[in-house]
Structures are given as C-alpha cells and as structure tokens.
Short mmCIF file of C-alpha atoms and ligand atoms in Angstrom, two decimals:
data_model
loop_
_atom_site.label_atom_id
_atom_site.label_comp_id
_atom_site.label_asym_id
_atom_site.label_seq_id
_atom_site.Cartn_x
_atom_site.Cartn_y
_atom_site.Cartn_z
CA UNK A 1460 42.33 94.40 55.34
CA UNK A 1461 39.29 93.69 53.15
CA UNK A 1462 38.61 89.98 52.51
CA UNK A 1463 40.12 88.50 49.45
CA UNK A 1464 43.39 90.21 49.91
CA UNK A 1465 45.14 93.11 48.26
CA UNK A 1466 47.73 93.49 45.52
CA UNK A 1467 49.74 96.58 44.91
CA UNK A 1468 47.74 98.84 42.63
CA UNK A 1469 48.81 99.32 39.05
CA UNK A 1470 52.10 97.51 39.28
CA UNK A 1471 50.98 93.92 39.19
CA UNK A 1472 53.54 91.65 37.45
CA UNK A 1473 53.35 88.29 35.98
CA UNK A 1474 49.92 86.44 36.05
CA UNK A 1475 50.07 82.89 34.79
CA UNK A 1476 46.46 83.16 33.74
CA UNK A 1477 45.03 80.89 31.09
CA UNK A 1478 46.37 81.69 27.53
CA UNK A 1479 48.84 84.27 28.91
CA UNK A 1480 51.84 85.46 27.19
CA UNK A 1481 55.07 86.13 28.95
CA UNK A 1482 53.66 89.08 30.73
CA UNK A 1483 50.09 87.55 31.28
CA UNK A 1484 48.52 90.89 30.33
CA UNK A 1485 46.10 91.50 27.56
CA UNK A 1486 46.48 95.19 27.76
CA UNK A 1487 49.02 97.22 29.57
CA UNK A 1488 49.18 100.98 30.17
CA UNK A 1489 52.67 102.39 30.85
CA UNK A 1490 52.97 105.82 32.40
CA UNK A 1491 49.77 106.78 30.46
CA UNK A 1492 48.63 110.35 30.89
CA UNK A 1493 45.36 111.65 29.52
CA UNK A 1494 44.63 115.38 29.20
CA UNK A 1495 41.50 117.06 27.96
CA UNK A 1496 41.56 120.59 26.70
CA UNK A 1497 44.60 122.94 26.59
CA UNK A 1498 46.24 125.73 28.39
CA UNK A 1499 44.60 126.99 31.61
CA UNK A 1500 41.42 124.81 30.84
CA UNK A 1501 43.41 121.64 30.60
CA UNK A 1502 42.21 118.74 32.75
CA UNK A 1503 44.48 115.82 33.48
CA UNK A 1504 42.08 112.90 33.80
CA UNK A 1505 44.88 110.21 34.25
CA UNK A 1506 48.33 110.84 35.71
CA UNK A 1507 50.99 108.57 34.43
CA UNK A 1508 49.09 105.27 35.03
CA UNK A 1509 50.80 102.05 34.83
CA UNK A 1510 48.55 99.07 34.97
CA UNK A 1511 48.10 95.52 33.42
CA UNK A 1512 44.78 93.87 32.49
CA UNK A 1513 45.30 90.15 33.28
CA UNK A 1514 44.56 87.90 30.21
CA UNK A 1515 41.68 85.48 30.72
CA UNK A 1516 40.34 87.39 33.73
CA UNK A 1517 37.34 89.58 34.57
CA UNK A 1518 38.61 92.97 35.81
CA UNK A 1519 36.29 95.60 37.20
CA UNK A 1520 37.41 99.28 37.32
CA UNK A 1521 35.83 101.35 40.00
CA UNK A 1522 36.24 104.73 41.52
CA UNK A 1523 34.27 107.93 42.42
CA UNK A 1524 32.62 110.10 39.65
CA UNK A 1525 35.35 111.85 37.69
CA UNK A 1526 38.11 109.51 38.93
CA UNK A 1527 39.07 108.58 35.36
CA UNK A 1528 37.30 105.23 34.81
CA UNK A 1529 35.91 105.98 31.34
CA UNK A 1530 39.16 107.72 30.32
CA UNK A 1531 41.07 104.52 31.37
CA UNK A 1532 38.67 102.37 29.33
CA UNK A 1533 38.96 104.63 26.26
CA UNK A 1534 42.82 104.54 26.47
CA UNK A 1535 42.90 100.81 27.03
CA UNK A 1536 40.49 100.18 24.15
CA UNK A 1537 42.31 102.51 21.74
CA UNK A 1538 39.40 104.90 21.47
CA UNK A 1539 41.57 107.77 22.78
CA UNK A 1540 45.35 108.17 22.75
CA UNK A 1541 47.46 109.03 25.73
CA UNK A 1542 49.05 112.54 25.93
CA UNK A 1543 52.20 110.68 27.05
CA UNK A 1544 53.07 107.01 27.82
CA UNK A 1545 52.05 103.96 26.01
CA UNK A 1546 49.23 101.49 25.62
CA UNK A 1547 49.88 98.00 24.51
CA UNK A 1548 47.37 95.48 23.35
CA UNK A 1549 49.21 92.22 23.68
CA UNK A 1550 52.53 93.03 21.95
CA UNK A 1551 51.11 95.84 19.75
CA UNK A 1552 51.87 99.35 20.79
CA UNK A 1553 48.92 101.39 19.92
CA UNK A 1554 50.82 104.66 19.89
CA UNK A 1555 52.64 103.50 16.94
CA UNK A 1556 49.50 103.06 14.79
CA UNK A 1557 47.92 105.37 12.37
CA UNK A 1558 44.19 106.11 12.69
CA UNK A 1559 43.11 103.59 9.98
CA UNK A 1560 45.24 100.84 11.60
CA UNK A 1561 43.93 101.70 15.03
CA UNK A 1562 40.24 101.55 13.66
CA UNK A 1563 41.00 98.11 12.12
CA UNK A 1564 42.52 96.90 15.36
CA UNK A 1565 39.48 97.96 17.39
CA UNK A 1566 37.23 96.27 14.95
CA UNK A 1567 39.19 92.96 14.82
CA UNK A 1568 40.67 92.67 18.33
CA UNK A 1569 38.38 94.53 20.66
CA UNK A 1570 34.75 94.03 21.61
CA UNK A 1571 32.50 96.66 23.23
CA UNK A 1572 29.49 96.53 25.38
CA UNK A 1573 27.77 99.78 26.48
CA UNK A 1574 24.89 100.56 28.83
CA UNK A 1575 22.77 101.30 25.68
CA UNK A 1576 22.59 98.15 23.58
CA UNK A 1577 23.09 99.98 20.29
CA UNK A 1578 21.35 97.18 18.19
CA UNK A 1579 20.12 97.78 14.69
CA UNK A 1580 16.28 97.64 14.87
CA UNK A 1581 15.87 96.43 11.32
CA UNK A 1582 18.18 93.49 11.65
CA UNK A 1583 17.31 90.19 13.45
CA UNK A 1584 19.42 88.82 16.31
CA UNK A 1585 21.54 86.71 14.13
CA UNK A 1586 22.43 89.63 11.76
CA UNK A 1587 23.04 91.99 14.78
CA UNK A 1588 25.54 89.49 16.28
CA UNK A 1589 27.36 88.93 13.09
CA UNK A 1590 27.43 92.67 12.05
CA UNK A 1591 31.13 93.23 13.07
CA UNK A 1592 32.16 90.31 10.83
CA UNK A 1593 30.48 91.93 7.91
CA UNK A 1594 32.12 95.32 8.69
CA UNK A 1595 35.46 93.47 8.76
CA UNK A 1596 34.70 91.55 5.46
CA UNK A 1597 34.93 88.23 7.30
CA UNK A 1598 32.70 85.33 6.72
CA UNK A 1599 30.40 83.95 9.40
CA UNK A 1600 31.42 80.69 10.92
CA UNK A 1601 27.96 79.07 11.60
CA UNK A 1602 29.36 76.79 14.30
CA UNK A 1603 30.78 79.66 16.18
CA UNK A 1604 27.52 81.76 15.79
CA UNK A 1605 25.68 78.77 17.35
CA UNK A 1606 28.21 78.48 20.18
CA UNK A 1607 28.06 82.09 21.21
CA UNK A 1608 24.31 82.32 20.75
CA UNK A 1609 23.96 79.29 23.02
CA UNK A 1610 26.49 80.70 25.51
CA UNK A 1611 24.49 83.79 26.00
CA UNK A 1612 21.25 81.96 26.00
CA UNK A 1613 19.87 83.32 22.64
CA UNK A 1614 19.86 80.07 20.63
CA UNK A 1615 16.15 80.11 20.26
CA UNK A 1616 15.79 83.75 19.39
CA UNK A 1617 18.14 84.31 16.47
CA UNK A 1618 15.20 85.29 14.13
CA UNK A 1619 13.79 87.96 16.47
CA UNK A 1620 14.19 91.67 16.00
CA UNK A 1621 15.48 93.79 18.95
CA UNK A 1622 12.02 95.25 19.55
CA UNK A 1623 10.74 91.69 20.36
CA UNK A 1624 13.29 91.15 23.08
CA UNK A 1625 13.56 92.23 26.80
CA UNK A 1626 16.24 94.58 27.93
CA UNK A 1627 18.41 91.74 29.31
CA UNK A 1628 17.96 89.71 26.10
CA UNK A 1629 19.03 92.80 24.04
CA UNK A 1630 22.12 93.25 26.18
CA UNK A 1631 22.97 89.52 25.68
CA UNK A 1632 22.71 90.21 21.86
CA UNK A 1633 25.21 93.08 22.44
CA UNK A 1634 27.53 90.79 24.38
CA UNK A 1635 27.37 88.04 21.68
CA UNK A 1636 28.06 90.78 19.02
CA UNK A 1637 31.24 91.79 21.09
CA UNK A 1638 32.36 88.20 21.14
CA UNK A 1639 31.86 87.29 17.55
CA UNK A 1640 35.26 88.44 16.29
CA UNK A 1641 36.94 86.48 19.13
CA UNK A 1642 38.49 89.64 20.43
CA UNK A 1643 41.51 89.81 22.70
CA UNK A 1644 39.54 92.03 25.17
CA UNK A 1645 35.84 92.87 25.73
CA UNK A 1646 35.34 96.27 27.26
CA UNK A 1647 32.08 96.84 29.02
CA UNK A 1648 31.03 100.38 30.20
CA UNK A 1649 28.28 100.04 32.79
CA UNK A 1650 26.70 97.15 31.04
CA UNK A 1651 23.94 96.66 33.59
CA UNK A 1652 23.26 100.42 34.04
CA UNK A 1653 19.91 100.14 32.23
CA UNK A 1654 18.71 96.83 33.67
CA UNK A 1655 16.78 95.98 36.80
CA UNK A 1656 18.70 94.21 39.51
CA UNK A 1657 17.67 90.56 38.76
CA UNK A 1658 18.25 90.96 34.95
CA UNK A 1659 21.51 92.74 35.72
CA UNK A 1660 22.63 89.83 37.85
CA UNK A 1661 21.92 87.43 34.94
CA UNK A 1662 24.11 89.57 32.61
CA UNK A 1663 26.88 89.76 35.13
CA UNK A 1664 26.79 86.02 35.70
CA UNK A 1665 26.93 85.59 31.95
CA UNK A 1666 30.04 87.90 31.62
CA UNK A 1667 31.74 86.00 34.42
CA UNK A 1668 30.76 82.60 32.86
CA UNK A 1669 32.20 83.62 29.43
CA UNK A 1670 35.51 84.43 31.12
CA UNK A 1671 35.59 81.18 33.09
CA UNK A 1672 34.42 78.98 30.19
CA UNK A 1673 35.89 80.68 27.06
CA UNK A 1674 38.83 82.34 28.62
CA UNK A 1675 37.69 85.61 27.33
CA UNK A 1676 39.42 88.74 28.93
CA UNK A 1677 36.69 91.28 30.13
CA UNK A 1678 37.15 94.66 31.52
CA UNK A 1679 34.06 96.36 33.02
CA UNK A 1680 33.62 99.98 34.32
CA UNK A 1681 30.97 100.16 37.03
CA UNK A 1682 29.80 102.23 39.84
CA UNK A 1683 28.15 99.30 41.59
CA UNK A 1684 30.01 97.24 44.20
CA UNK A 1685 27.65 94.29 43.60
CA UNK A 1686 28.34 94.34 39.85
CA UNK A 1687 32.17 94.57 40.64
CA UNK A 1688 31.91 91.53 42.91
CA UNK A 1689 31.35 89.36 39.82
CA UNK A 1690 34.85 90.22 38.63
CA UNK A 1691 38.13 88.36 39.61
CA UNK A 1692 39.86 91.59 40.35
CA UNK A 1693 38.79 95.19 41.05
CA UNK A 1694 40.99 98.16 40.15
CA UNK A 1695 40.34 101.24 41.99
CA UNK A 1696 40.89 104.66 40.50
CA UNK A 1697 40.89 108.01 42.40
CA UNK A 1698 41.76 111.43 41.01
CA UNK A 1699 43.31 109.86 37.83
CA UNK A 1700 45.56 107.35 39.60
CA UNK A 1701 45.31 103.72 40.38
CA UNK A 1702 45.09 103.59 44.15
CA UNK A 1703 44.53 99.81 44.73
CA UNK A 1704 43.37 96.39 43.58
CA UNK A 1705 41.30 93.80 45.17
CA UNK A 1706 41.27 90.09 44.29
CA UNK A 1707 38.34 87.85 44.93
CA UNK A 1708 36.08 90.81 45.68
CA UNK A 1709 32.81 90.69 47.57
CA UNK A 1710 30.17 93.48 47.35
CA UNK A 1711 31.03 94.35 50.91
CA UNK A 1712 34.74 94.57 50.54
CA UNK A 1713 34.36 96.67 47.41
CA UNK A 1714 31.86 99.07 49.12
CA UNK A 1715 34.18 99.33 52.10
CA UNK A 1716 37.01 100.24 49.82
CA UNK A 1717 34.82 102.78 47.96
CA UNK A 1718 33.90 104.47 51.27
CA UNK A 1719 37.55 104.71 52.10
CA UNK A 1720 38.22 106.33 48.65
CA UNK A 1721 35.40 108.85 49.22
CA UNK A 1722 37.29 109.89 52.49
CA UNK A 1723 40.48 110.70 50.74
N1 ATP B 2964 35.79 115.45 26.84
C1 ATP B 2964 36.30 115.94 27.98
N2 ATP B 2964 36.64 117.30 28.15
C2 ATP B 2964 37.03 117.77 29.31
N3 ATP B 2964 37.21 117.08 30.45
C3 ATP B 2964 36.83 115.84 30.47
C4 ATP B 2964 36.42 115.11 29.29
N4 ATP B 2964 36.11 113.80 29.58
C5 ATP B 2964 36.40 113.67 30.85
N5 ATP B 2964 36.85 114.82 31.38
C6 ATP B 2964 37.31 114.96 32.77
O1 ATP B 2964 38.25 114.10 33.08
C7 ATP B 2964 38.07 113.58 34.36
C8 ATP B 2964 37.87 112.03 34.34
O2 ATP B 2964 36.70 111.83 33.67
P1 ATP B 2964 36.09 110.43 33.39
O3 ATP B 2964 34.80 110.47 32.52
O4 ATP B 2964 37.29 109.48 32.93
O5 ATP B 2964 35.67 109.91 34.89
P2 ATP B 2964 34.68 108.67 35.34
O6 ATP B 2964 35.42 108.11 36.54
O7 ATP B 2964 34.48 107.81 34.25
O8 ATP B 2964 33.44 109.56 35.90
P3 ATP B 2964 31.94 109.09 35.84
O9 ATP B 2964 31.88 107.98 36.94
O10 ATP B 2964 31.18 110.18 36.38
O11 ATP B 2964 31.45 108.60 34.55
C9 ATP B 2964 36.84 114.32 35.05
O12 ATP B 2964 37.51 115.44 35.77
C10 ATP B 2964 36.17 114.79 33.72
O13 ATP B 2964 35.62 116.07 34.06
#
C-alpha cells in the first residue's frame, strides 16, 4: 500500500473537517452519470459516480487523459448537469435549479481558477479581484479585499494592470478573485499548467495555505503528481469511475498509483 494510507473510493462518509455540516461534505455527487452526444455517438464520461468533497480540505482529482476529470469538475461546479443522479452543493440539490438560479449559485457560492488567468487587461488588480462582487451587485468590503490580497501576496500590487505582472502573480490575482465572494468551494482546473515549476510550487503552496488558514474548500484537477501532493486527499478517476482515494499523498505515492491505473 502506498504511504499515507487509502480510503475506499467515492464512498467516504463522515468527515469531521473544520466547518463541516452533518455530512462534512461541501459537494456530493450521488450516482451521477454524464453523457456527451446521443445515440450511437454517445460517450458516457461518468458512470454513476458517488463521491463527496470534504469541506475545509484540499482535494486533487487525478486520472489518465479522458478518465472524466474535467467532466467531474464541471458537474460538481454546476457547469453541466448530470444525465442521471444528483449533485448537491451543501444542502442545495443543483438538479432542482432553473438555469438562472444555477448561474446565480455559481456566481455567489463557487470560485473558479483556470490554467488561463482570464484577467481583464484594462482593469487593475484590485478591480479584477472584486469583479465577481460587481457582477453580483454586492459591495466591496475593503477589509476583506485587504485580507485576501495579503493572503495571496498582492498587497503591494493592487494598482497594477495584469500586463505589469508575472504569470505567477497573475494566477494569484485569479485566486484572489475566486475567493472574493467567500465561496463554498473553489474549483481549480490545472491551475499551474502555464507556470514554470518554481512558480507553480508557490501557487500550490498558496492554495494549500488558503485551505489551512481560511478553511477554504478547494478542488483541483491536475495531471501532475507533484501538484496533487499539495492536497490533503487525491481522488483517482479511471474510465469515468472513481477507483480510489489517497490521503496525505506524496508525489511518489500518487505517481505509483497513476502507473497502476495506466496498467488497468
Ligand atoms: N463535449 C464533449 N463531447 C463529446 N465527448 C466528450 C466531450 N467532453 C468530453 N468528452 C469525452 O468524455 C470523456 C471524459 O472527458 P474529460 O474531458 O472529462 O476527461 P479528462 O480526464 O478531463 O481528460 P484530459 O485529462 O485529457 O483533459 C472522454 O472520453 C472525452 O472524449
């Protein structure tokens, strides 16, 4: 068995993590199936996946190319709806929401960080970070802006434009922007994919630190065992199914499990 121990994949129960509700899960997928296309061309990307994202933890999602990682993230974040089964954000069943309510929920309760930083070039750092609040018609709490800008190490750079920042600094703006609404969950899709190793490590340490210090729930899709090793737990997908979880991962234990998945 790999160091750090294993838990049963996709059926974890309880949790007792900081800020947990009765279930301890920020997001739950219950028998969620995802299908792209129709008829003979239909591709089942997720096969009845049941999984919980532990509140207040950093969870990495790994698996071979095409295993369903992005689909998992899109379902969990309410960007796509399951063909069958349910997705719950806290106690909210996303399948029961109309499109406008789902859009509002994503805006208010979910933060996103992508490989591309997607910053607005004409806005300074401060206005980029607070953009989601303006979209939501909410006012900016200056103390909270100062706190998150400080937490991501941008306190001195709030007046700069994105073009005046390094790639790592731009990604930190995107992370602060994802945090500004105090979301239930931040979803990060390959957040270090465009960064060099050293800068990527800084961003990963930052994400882990935000979980440990703010209790922020973070879910990250990655191909990289080193990136996954910054998480508390790694969830492994293969062929659209959850095939295992690893707590307290190391780059070596994650890589060993990935090799094993590749042999399936
Ligand atoms: N829009 C789509 N239309 C048709 N098939 C799709 C679509 N999106 C994904 N798929 C298929 O669903 C399966 C899972 O894809 P998904 O993108 O979730 O995998 P992934 O693990 O994120 O892959 P990668 O690591 O290569 O990004 C794959 O077989 C893929 O080809």
